Short mmCIF file of C-alpha atoms in Angstrom, two decimals:
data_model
loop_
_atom_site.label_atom_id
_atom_site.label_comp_id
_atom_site.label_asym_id
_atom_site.label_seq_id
_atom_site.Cartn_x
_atom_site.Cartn_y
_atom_site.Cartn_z
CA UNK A 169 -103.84 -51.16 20.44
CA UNK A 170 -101.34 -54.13 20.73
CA UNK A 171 -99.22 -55.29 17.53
CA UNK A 172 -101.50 -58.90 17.45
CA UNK A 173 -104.95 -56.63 17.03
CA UNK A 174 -103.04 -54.52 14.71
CA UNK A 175 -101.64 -57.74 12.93
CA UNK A 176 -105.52 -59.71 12.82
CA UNK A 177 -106.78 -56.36 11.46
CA UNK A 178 -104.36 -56.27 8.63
CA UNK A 179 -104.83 -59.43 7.70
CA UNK A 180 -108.77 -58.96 8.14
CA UNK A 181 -108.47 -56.49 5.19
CA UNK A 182 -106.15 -58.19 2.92
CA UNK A 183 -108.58 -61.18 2.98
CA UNK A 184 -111.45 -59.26 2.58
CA UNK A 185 -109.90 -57.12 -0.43
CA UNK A 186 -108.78 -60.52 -2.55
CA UNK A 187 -112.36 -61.28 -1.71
CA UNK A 188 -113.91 -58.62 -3.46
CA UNK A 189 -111.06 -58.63 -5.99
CA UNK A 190 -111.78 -62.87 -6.59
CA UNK A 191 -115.67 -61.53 -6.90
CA UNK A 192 -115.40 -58.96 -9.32
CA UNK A 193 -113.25 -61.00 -11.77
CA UNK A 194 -115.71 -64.00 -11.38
CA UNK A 195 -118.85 -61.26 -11.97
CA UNK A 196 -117.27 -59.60 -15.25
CA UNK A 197 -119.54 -56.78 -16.26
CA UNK A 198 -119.22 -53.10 -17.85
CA UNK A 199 -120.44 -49.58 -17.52
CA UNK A 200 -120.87 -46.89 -19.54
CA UNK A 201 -120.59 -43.38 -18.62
CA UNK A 202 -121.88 -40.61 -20.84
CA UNK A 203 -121.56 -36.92 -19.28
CA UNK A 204 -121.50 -33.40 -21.37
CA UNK A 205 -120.56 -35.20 -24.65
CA UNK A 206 -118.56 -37.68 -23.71
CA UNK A 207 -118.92 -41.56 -23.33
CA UNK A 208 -116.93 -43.41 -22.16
CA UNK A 209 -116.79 -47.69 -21.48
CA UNK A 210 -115.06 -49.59 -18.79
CA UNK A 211 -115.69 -52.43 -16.62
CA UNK A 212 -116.75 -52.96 -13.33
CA UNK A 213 -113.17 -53.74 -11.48
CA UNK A 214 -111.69 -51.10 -13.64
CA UNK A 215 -114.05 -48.45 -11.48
CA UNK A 216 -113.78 -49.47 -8.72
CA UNK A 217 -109.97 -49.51 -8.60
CA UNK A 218 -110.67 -45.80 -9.42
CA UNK A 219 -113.38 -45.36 -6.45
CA UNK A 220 -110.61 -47.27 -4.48
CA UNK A 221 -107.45 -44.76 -5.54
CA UNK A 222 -109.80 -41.59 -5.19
CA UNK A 223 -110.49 -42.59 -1.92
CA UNK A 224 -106.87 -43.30 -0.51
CA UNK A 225 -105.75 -40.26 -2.71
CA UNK A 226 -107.94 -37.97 -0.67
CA UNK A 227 -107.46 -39.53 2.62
CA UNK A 228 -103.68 -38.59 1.95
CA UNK A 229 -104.74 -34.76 1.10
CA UNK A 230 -106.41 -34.15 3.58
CA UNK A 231 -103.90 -35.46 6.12
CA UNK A 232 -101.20 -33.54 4.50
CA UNK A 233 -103.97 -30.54 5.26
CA UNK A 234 -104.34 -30.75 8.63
CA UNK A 235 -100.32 -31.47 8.99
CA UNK A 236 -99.76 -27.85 7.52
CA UNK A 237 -102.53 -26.47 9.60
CA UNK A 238 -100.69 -27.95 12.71
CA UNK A 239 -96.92 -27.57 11.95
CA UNK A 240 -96.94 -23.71 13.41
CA UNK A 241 -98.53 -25.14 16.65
CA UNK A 242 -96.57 -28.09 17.15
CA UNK A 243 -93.13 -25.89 16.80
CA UNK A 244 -94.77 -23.89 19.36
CA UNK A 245 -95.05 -26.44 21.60
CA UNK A 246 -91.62 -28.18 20.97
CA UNK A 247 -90.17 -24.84 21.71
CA UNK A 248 -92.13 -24.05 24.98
CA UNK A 249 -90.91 -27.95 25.93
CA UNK A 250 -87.27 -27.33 25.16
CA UNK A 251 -87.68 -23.90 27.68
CA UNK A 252 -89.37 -26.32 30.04
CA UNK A 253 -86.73 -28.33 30.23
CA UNK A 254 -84.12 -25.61 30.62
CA UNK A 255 -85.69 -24.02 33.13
CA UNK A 256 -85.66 -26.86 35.43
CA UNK A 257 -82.72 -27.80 34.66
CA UNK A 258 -81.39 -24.21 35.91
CA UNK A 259 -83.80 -25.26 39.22
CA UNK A 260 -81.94 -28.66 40.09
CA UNK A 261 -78.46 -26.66 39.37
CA UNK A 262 -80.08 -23.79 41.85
CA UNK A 263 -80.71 -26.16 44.35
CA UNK A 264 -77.20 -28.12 43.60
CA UNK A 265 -75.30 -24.35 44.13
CA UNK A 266 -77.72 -24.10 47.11
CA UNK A 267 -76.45 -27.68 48.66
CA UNK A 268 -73.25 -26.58 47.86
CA UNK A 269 -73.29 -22.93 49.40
CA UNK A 270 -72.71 -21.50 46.06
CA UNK A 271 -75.15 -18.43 46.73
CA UNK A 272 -74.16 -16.43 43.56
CA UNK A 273 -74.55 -19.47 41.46
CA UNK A 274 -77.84 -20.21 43.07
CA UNK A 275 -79.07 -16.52 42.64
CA UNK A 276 -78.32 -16.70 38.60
CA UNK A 277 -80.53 -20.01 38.18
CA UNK A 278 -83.27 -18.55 40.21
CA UNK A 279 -83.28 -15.38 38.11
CA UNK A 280 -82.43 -17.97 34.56
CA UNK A 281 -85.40 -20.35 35.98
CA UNK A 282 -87.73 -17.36 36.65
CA UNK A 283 -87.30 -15.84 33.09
CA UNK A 284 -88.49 -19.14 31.69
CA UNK A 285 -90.61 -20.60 33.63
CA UNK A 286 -92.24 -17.39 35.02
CA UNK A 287 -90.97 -17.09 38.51
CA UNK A 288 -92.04 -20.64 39.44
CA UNK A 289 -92.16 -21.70 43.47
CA UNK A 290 -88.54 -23.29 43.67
CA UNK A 291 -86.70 -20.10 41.95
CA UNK A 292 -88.10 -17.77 44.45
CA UNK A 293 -86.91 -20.63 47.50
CA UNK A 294 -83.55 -20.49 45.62
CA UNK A 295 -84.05 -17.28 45.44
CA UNK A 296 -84.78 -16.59 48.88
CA UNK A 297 -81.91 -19.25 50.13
CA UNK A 298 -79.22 -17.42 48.17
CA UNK A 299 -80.13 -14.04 50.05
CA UNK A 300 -79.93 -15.74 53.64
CA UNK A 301 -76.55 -17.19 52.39
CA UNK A 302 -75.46 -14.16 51.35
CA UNK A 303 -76.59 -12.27 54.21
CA UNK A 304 -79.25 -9.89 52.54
CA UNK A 305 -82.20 -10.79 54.75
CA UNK A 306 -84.18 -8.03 52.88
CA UNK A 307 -83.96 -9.61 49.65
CA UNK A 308 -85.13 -12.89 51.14
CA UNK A 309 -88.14 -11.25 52.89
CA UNK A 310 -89.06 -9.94 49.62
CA UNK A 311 -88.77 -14.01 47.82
CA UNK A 312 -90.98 -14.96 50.66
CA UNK A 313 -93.52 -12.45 50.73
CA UNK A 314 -93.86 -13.25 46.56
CA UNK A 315 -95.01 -16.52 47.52
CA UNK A 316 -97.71 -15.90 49.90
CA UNK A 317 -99.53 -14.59 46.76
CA UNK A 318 -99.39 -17.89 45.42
CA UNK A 319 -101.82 -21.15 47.55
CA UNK A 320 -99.55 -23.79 46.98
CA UNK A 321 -96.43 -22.10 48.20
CA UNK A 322 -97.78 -20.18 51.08
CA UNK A 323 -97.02 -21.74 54.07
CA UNK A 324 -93.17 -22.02 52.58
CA UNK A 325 -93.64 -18.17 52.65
CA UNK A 326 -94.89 -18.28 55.83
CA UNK A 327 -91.88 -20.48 57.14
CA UNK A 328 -89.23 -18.54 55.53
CA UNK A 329 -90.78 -15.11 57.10
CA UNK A 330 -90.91 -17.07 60.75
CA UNK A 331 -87.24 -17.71 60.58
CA UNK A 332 -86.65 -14.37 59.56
CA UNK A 333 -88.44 -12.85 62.38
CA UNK A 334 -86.94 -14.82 64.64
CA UNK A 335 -83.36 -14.36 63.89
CA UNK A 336 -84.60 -10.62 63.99
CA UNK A 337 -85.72 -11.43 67.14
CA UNK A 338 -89.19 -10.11 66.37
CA UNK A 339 -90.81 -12.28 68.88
CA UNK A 340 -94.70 -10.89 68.35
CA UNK A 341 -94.18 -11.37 64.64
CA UNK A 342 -93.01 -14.44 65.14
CA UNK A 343 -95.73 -16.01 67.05
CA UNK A 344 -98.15 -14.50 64.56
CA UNK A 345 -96.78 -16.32 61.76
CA UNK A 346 -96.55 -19.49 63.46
CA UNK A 347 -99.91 -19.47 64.56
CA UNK A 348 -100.84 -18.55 60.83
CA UNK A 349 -99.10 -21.72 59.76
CA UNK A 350 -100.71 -23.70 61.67
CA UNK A 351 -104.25 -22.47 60.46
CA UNK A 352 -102.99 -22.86 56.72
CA UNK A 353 -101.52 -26.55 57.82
CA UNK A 354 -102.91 -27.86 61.03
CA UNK A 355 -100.27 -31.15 60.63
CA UNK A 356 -97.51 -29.36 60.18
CA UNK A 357 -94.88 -31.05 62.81
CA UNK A 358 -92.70 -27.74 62.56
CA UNK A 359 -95.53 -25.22 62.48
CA UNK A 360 -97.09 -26.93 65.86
CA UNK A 361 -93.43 -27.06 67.17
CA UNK A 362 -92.48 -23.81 66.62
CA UNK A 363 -95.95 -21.94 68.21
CA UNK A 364 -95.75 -24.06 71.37
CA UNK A 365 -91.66 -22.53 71.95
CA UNK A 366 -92.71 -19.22 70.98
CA UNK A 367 -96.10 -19.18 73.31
CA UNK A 368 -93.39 -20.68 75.84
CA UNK A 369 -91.25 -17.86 75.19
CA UNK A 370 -93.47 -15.51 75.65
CA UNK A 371 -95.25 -17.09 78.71
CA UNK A 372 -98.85 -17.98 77.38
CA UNK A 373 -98.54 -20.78 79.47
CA UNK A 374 -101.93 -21.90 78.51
CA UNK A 375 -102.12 -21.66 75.28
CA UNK A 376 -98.70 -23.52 75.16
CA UNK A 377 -100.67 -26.68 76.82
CA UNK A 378 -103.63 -26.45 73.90
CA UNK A 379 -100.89 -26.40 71.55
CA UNK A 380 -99.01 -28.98 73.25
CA UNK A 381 -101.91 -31.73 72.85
CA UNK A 382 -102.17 -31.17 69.37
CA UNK A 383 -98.79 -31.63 68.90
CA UNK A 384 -99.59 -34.94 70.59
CA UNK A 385 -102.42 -35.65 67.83
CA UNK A 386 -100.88 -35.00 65.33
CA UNK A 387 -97.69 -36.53 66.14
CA UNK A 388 -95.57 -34.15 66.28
CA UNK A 389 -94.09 -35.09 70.05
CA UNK A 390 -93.90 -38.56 71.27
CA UNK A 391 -96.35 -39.61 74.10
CA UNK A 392 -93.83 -39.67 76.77
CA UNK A 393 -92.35 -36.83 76.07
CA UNK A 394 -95.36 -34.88 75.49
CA UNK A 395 -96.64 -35.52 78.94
CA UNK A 396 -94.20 -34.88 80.89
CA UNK A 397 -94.36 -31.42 79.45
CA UNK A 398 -97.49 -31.43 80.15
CA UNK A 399 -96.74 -32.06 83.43
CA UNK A 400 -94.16 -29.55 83.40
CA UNK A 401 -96.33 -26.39 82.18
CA UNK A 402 -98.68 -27.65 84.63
CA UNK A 403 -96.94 -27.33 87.52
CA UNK A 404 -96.15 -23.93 86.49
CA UNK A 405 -99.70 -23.33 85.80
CA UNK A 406 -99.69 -23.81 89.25
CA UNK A 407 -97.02 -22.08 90.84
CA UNK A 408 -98.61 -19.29 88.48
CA UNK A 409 -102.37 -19.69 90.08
CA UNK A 410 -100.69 -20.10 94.01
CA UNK A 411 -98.87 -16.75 93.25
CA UNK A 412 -102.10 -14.95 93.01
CA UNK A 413 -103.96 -16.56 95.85
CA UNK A 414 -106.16 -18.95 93.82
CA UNK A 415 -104.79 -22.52 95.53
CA UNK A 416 -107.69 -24.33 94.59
CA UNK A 417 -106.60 -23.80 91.03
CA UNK A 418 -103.30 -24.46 92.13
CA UNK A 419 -104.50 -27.68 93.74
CA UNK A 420 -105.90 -28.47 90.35
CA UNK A 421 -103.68 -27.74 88.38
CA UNK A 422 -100.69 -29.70 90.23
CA UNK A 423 -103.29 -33.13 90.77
CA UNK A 424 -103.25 -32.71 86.40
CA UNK A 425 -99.69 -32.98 86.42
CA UNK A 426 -99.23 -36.03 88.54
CA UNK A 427 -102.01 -37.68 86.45
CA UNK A 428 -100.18 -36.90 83.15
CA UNK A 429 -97.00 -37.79 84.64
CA UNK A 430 -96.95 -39.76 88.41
CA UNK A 431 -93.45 -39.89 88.88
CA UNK A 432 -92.81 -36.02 88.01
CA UNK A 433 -91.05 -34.81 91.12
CA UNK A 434 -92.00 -31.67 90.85
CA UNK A 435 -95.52 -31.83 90.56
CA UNK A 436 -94.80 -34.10 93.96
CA UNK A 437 -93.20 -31.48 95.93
CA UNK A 438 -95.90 -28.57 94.53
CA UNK A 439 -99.05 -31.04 95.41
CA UNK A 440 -97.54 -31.75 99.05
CA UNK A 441 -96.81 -28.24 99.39
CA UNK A 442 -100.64 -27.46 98.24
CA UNK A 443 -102.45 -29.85 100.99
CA UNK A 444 -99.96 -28.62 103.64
CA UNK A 445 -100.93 -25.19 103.09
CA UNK A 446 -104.39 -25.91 102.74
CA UNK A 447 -104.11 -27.75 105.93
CA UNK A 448 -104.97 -30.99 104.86
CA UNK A 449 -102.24 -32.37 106.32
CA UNK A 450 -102.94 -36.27 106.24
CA UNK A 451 -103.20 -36.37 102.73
CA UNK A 452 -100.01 -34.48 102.27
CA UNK A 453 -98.38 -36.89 104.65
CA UNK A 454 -99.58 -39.86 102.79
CA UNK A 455 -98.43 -38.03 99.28
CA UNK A 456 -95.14 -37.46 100.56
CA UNK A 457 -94.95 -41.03 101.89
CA UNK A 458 -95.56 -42.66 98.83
CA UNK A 459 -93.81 -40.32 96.88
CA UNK A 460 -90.08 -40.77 99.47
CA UNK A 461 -90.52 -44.99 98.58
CA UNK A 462 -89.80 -43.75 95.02
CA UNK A 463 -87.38 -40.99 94.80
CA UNK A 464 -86.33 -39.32 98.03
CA UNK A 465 -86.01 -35.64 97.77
CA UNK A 466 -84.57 -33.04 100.77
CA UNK A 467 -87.86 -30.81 99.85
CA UNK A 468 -89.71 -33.46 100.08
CA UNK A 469 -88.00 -34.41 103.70
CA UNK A 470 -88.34 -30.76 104.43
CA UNK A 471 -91.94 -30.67 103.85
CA UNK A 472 -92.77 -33.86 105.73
CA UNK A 473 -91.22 -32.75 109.23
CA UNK A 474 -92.47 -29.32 108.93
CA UNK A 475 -96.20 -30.57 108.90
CA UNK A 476 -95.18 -33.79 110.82
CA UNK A 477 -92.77 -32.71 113.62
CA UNK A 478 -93.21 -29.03 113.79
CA UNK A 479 -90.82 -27.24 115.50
CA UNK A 480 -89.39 -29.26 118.49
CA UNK A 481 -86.69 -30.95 117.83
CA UNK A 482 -87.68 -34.42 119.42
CA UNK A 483 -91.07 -34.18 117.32
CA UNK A 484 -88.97 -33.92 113.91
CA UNK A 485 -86.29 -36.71 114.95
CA UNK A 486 -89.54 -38.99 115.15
CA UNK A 487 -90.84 -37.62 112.05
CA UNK A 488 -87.67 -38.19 110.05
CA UNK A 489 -87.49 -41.86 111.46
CA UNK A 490 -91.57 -42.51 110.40
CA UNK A 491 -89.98 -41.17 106.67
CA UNK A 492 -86.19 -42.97 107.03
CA UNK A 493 -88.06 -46.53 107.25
CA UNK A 494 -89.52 -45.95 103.70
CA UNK A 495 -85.97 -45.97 101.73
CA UNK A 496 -83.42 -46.46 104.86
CA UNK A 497 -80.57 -46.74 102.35
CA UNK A 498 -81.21 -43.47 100.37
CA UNK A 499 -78.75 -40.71 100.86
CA UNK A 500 -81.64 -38.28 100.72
CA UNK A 501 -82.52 -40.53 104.11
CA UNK A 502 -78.94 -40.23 105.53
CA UNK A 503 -79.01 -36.92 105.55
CA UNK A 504 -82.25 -36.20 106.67
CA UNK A 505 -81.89 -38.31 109.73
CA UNK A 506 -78.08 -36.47 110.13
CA UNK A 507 -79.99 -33.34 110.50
CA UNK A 508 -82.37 -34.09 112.42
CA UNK A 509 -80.01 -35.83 114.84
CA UNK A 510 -77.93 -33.30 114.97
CA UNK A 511 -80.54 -30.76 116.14
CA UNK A 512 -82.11 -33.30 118.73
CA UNK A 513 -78.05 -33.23 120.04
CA UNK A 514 -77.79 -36.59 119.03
CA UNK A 515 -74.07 -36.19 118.25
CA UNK A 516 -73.01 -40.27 117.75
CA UNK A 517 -75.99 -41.47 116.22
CA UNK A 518 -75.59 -38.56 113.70
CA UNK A 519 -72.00 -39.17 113.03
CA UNK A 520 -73.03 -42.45 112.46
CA UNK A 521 -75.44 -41.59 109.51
CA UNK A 522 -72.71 -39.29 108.15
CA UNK A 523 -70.32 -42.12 108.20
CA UNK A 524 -72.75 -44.97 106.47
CA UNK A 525 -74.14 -42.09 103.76
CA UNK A 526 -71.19 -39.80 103.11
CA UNK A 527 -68.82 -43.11 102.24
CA UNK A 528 -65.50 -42.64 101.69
CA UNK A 529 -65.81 -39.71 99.47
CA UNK A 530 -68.66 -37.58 101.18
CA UNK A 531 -70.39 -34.59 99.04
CA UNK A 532 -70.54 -31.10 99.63
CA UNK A 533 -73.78 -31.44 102.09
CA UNK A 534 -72.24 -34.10 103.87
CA UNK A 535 -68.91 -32.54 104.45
CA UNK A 536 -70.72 -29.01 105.85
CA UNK A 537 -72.77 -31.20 108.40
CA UNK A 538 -69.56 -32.98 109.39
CA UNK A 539 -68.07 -29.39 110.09
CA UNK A 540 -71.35 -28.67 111.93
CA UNK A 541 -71.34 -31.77 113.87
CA UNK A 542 -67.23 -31.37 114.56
CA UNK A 543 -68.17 -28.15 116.25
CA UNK A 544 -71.36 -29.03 117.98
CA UNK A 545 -70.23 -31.90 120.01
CA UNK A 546 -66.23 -31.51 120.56
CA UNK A 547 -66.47 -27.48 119.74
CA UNK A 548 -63.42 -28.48 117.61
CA UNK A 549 -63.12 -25.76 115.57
CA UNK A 550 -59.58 -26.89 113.37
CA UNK A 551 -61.55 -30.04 112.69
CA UNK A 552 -64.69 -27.83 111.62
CA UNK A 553 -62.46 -25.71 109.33
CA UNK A 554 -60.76 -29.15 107.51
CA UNK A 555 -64.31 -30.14 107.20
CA UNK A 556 -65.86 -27.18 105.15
CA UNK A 557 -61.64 -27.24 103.49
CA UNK A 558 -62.61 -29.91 101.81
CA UNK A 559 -65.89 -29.13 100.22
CA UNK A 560 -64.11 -27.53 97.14
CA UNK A 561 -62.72 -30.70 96.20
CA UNK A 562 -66.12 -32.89 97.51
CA UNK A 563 -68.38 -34.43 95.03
CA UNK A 564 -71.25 -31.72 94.52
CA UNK A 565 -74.24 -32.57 96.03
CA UNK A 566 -77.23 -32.91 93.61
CA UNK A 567 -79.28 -30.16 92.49
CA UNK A 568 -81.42 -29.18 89.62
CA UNK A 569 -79.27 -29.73 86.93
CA UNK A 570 -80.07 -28.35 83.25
CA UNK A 571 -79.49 -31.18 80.77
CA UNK A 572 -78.69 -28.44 78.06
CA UNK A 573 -76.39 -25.90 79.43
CA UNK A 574 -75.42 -27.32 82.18
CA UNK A 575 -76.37 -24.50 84.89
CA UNK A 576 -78.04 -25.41 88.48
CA UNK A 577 -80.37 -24.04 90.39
CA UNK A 578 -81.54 -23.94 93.65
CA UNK A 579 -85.38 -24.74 92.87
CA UNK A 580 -87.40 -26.03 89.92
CA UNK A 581 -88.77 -24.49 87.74
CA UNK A 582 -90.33 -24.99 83.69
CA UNK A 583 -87.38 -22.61 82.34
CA UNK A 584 -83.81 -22.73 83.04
CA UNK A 585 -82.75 -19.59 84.52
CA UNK A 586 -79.42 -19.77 82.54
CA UNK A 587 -80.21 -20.63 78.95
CA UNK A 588 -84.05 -19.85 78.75
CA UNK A 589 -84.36 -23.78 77.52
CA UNK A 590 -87.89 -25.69 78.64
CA UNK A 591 -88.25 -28.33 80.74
CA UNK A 592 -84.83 -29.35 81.09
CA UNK A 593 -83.88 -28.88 85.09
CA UNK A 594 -83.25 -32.56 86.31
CA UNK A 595 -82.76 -33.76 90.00
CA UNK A 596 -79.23 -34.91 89.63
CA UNK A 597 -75.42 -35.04 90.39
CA UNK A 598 -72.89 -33.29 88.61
CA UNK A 599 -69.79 -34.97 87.82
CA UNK A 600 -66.57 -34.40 89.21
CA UNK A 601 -64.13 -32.05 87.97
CA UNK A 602 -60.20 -32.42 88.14
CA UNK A 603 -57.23 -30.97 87.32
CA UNK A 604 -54.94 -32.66 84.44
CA UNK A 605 -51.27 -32.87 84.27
CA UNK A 606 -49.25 -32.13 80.77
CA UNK A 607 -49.40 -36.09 80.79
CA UNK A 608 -53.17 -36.83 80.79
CA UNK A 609 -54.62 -34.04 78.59
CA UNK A 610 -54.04 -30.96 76.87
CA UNK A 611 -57.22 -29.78 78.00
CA UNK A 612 -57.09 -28.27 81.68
CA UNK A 613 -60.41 -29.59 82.50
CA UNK A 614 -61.37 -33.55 82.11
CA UNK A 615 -63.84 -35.39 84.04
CA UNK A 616 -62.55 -37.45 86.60
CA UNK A 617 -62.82 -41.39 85.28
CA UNK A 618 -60.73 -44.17 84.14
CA UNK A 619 -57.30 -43.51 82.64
CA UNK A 620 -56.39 -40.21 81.63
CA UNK A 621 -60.48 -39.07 82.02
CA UNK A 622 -62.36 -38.49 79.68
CA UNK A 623 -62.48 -34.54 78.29
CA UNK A 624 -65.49 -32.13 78.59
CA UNK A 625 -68.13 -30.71 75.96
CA UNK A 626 -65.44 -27.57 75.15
CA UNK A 627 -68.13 -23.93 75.85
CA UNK A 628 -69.51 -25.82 78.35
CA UNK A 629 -69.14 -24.92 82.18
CA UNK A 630 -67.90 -27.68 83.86
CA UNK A 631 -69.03 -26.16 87.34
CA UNK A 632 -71.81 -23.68 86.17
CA UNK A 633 -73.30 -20.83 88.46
CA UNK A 634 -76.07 -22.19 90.63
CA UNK A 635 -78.75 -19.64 89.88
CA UNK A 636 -82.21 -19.23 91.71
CA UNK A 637 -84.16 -17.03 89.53
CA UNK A 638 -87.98 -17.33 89.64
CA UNK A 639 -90.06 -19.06 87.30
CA UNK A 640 -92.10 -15.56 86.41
CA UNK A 641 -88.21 -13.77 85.19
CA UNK A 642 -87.38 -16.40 83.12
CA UNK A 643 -87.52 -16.52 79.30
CA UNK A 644 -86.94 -19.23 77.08
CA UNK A 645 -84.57 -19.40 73.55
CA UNK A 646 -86.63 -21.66 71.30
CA UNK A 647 -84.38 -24.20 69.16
CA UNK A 648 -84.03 -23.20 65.73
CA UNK A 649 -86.06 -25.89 62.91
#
């Protein structure tokens, strides 16, 4: 009620009692009471003052009343507030202790919280957080299976038990909670997240693709980057489905990836593959052909004069120069026509395409098929031997590069043979590697730049292994939420 109403109302009743009051004196009359014996004579506004005074005397009783009746509750309640308050205020200086890596701190508010507040949700997370600080992964288990009793704090139980099993290494339970997660919150960025790199991990390659498009609904992975995995698990869908003999699956499966992502090289080189071995040969030509205008690739030269040129030498020369017109000026196109110039005993055109695509500084691939040619045309063996000398200190050529550990390998596949990591091999080159003096850095290994260079990620390899382990052997290392 706002003060105005309360105001008006007042005022209401002050008019309306000098009212009555200005009545009664104007109206003079009296009454006469007799009861058991007793008479007695007064007037009119005389009684009713008394009516009046009984009235606001009683109203006052029976408020004091009901405040007696209510004073044991009400201390009650002001009591169970004041533990209220204490017991979150132990929860935010849990948390605080838990921000702060203070695990013993955090563990005595979880257990001063609990005793008030009746082991609410955030003392058994504090709880549980103070046990993984301090190492006791038992205890924490224990916080996290007390709140899978509880709806509202489930799926944190959940969550803390998937982390668990994972740093446990407890891959099956692992999976199994995440896929419980997601059933108990079917938006759940993490929950989504974390199935699809544990199905990954453990190769359900198709149920990692279901997963993967919700993920995509709900969010949880942008567009692009959700298709080109996709495209990724697709292709090894495929390699998967050629392995056993079904190629019309294969074929499938690899014409899905190129629709979820055209420019995926991989799905390229598997689709060209596909039609050549199915021995439809002049759509494979006209796949590769498109694909070389793009983003020349030596598997993708390698295919094209296999089902083009053959075996002869002559027939592949002509084949190479059908594919050379599409990108002339791609090294991929140098040293495809190089090869195949050197094998049709071509020696000065081919030194020629060395020359224009090696540069100054020519790779590792150019420098062996300078060695090759060196040998081939003037049997100069010294000049062979300086040739493959110098590949150690030659740009590498590029290769299948993983953007997160930085290992190669000789072939794609959806999991990097070194680190176990997901779609991460990329067609690219490494960068050069050199030497520093006391002078340039204290670190022996910089990458060569402007200056002094420019140091590497320390851990890192700067020339990794190249490994070549199939796609089937390999096992992926899911990123921790």
């Amino acid at each position: 009620m706002s003060l105005f109403l309360k105001v008006l109302i007042l005022l209401l009743g002050a008019v309306a009692v000098a009212a009555i009051s200005a009545w009664l004196a104007e109206t003079p009359g009296s009454i006469t009471l007799l009861w058991r014996g007793w008479r007695i004579d007064t007037s009119v506004a005389v009684l009713s003052l008394l009516a009046v005074m009984l009235v606001v005397v009683s109203m006052a009783l029976a408020r004091i009343w009901r405040m007696f009746r209510r004073a044991p509750k009400v201390l009650l309640d002001n009591r169970a507030a004041r533990r209220r308050e204490e017991g979150y205020l132990a929860l935010t200086r849990g948390m605080v202790a838990v921000a702060a890596g203070d695990a013993a701190e955090a563990r005595r508010q979880a257990k001063k919280a609990s005793e008030v507040l009746g082991r609410p949700p955030g003392a058994l997370l504090i709880g549980a957080q103070a046990a993984q600080m301090e190492g006791k992964p038992g205890v924490a288990r224990k916080f996290y299976e007390a709140m899978l009793d509880a709806r509202e704090t489930e799926v944190l139980g959940v969550r803390g038990l998937l982390i668990l099993a994972e740093k446990s290494g407890d891959d099956e339970a692992a999976l199994a909670l995440a896929e419980k997660a997601c059933q108990l919150n079917p938006q759940a960025s993490w929950a989504i997240t974390r199935l699809f790199h544990l199905q990954i991990k453990e190769r359900r390659w198709e149920e990692a693709e279901a997963t993967l498009r919700d993920a995509m609904a709900a969010d949880a992975v942008s567009q692009n980057d959700g298709l080109r995995r996709d495209a990724a698990l697709l292709v090894q869908l495929s390699l998967m489905a050629e392995r056993t003999g079904n190629r019309r699956l294969a074929l499938e499966r690899a014409r899905k990836a190129l629709k979820a992502e055209p420019a995926f090289l991989p799905g390229i080189l598997q689709l060209v593959a596909l039609l050549h071995a199915d021995g439809r040969d002049r759509a494979a030509r006209k796949a590769a052909e498109n694909a070389w205008q793009v983003q020349p690739h030596p598997d993708l030269a390698r295919l094209y004069l296999q089902m083009v040129g053959g075996s002869d030498p002559v027939s592949r020369l002509k084949a190479a120069e059908t594919l050379a017109a599409l990108f002339p000026d791609a090294r991929a196109t140098r040293l495809m026509m190089a090869r195949a110039l050197l094998d049709a005993k071509l020696w000065g055109q081919a030194r020629k395409h060395l020359e224009i695509g090696g540069g100054d500084t020519p790779d590792a691939a150019f420098c062996r098929l300078f060695a090759e040619l060196e040998q081939a045309e003037h049997g100069d063996a010294a000049g062979a031997r300086d040739w493959l000398g110098r590949i150690s200190e030659a740009p590498r050529a590029p290769s299948w590069l993983c953007s997160n550990c930085g290992a190669t390998a000789q072939e794609w596949s959806a999991l990097c043979g070194h680190c176990g990591a997901f779609e991460t091999l990329r067609w690219t080159t490494l960068p050069r590697v050199m030497r520093a003096t006391e002078d340039d850095s204290e670190d022996p290994l910089v990458e060569e730049g402007e200056g002094k260079g420019v140091a590497l990620v320390p851990g890192k390899p700067a020339v990794p292994e190249e490994t070549d382990v199939p796609a089937s052997d390999l096992a992926l290392e899911a990123p921790r939420p």
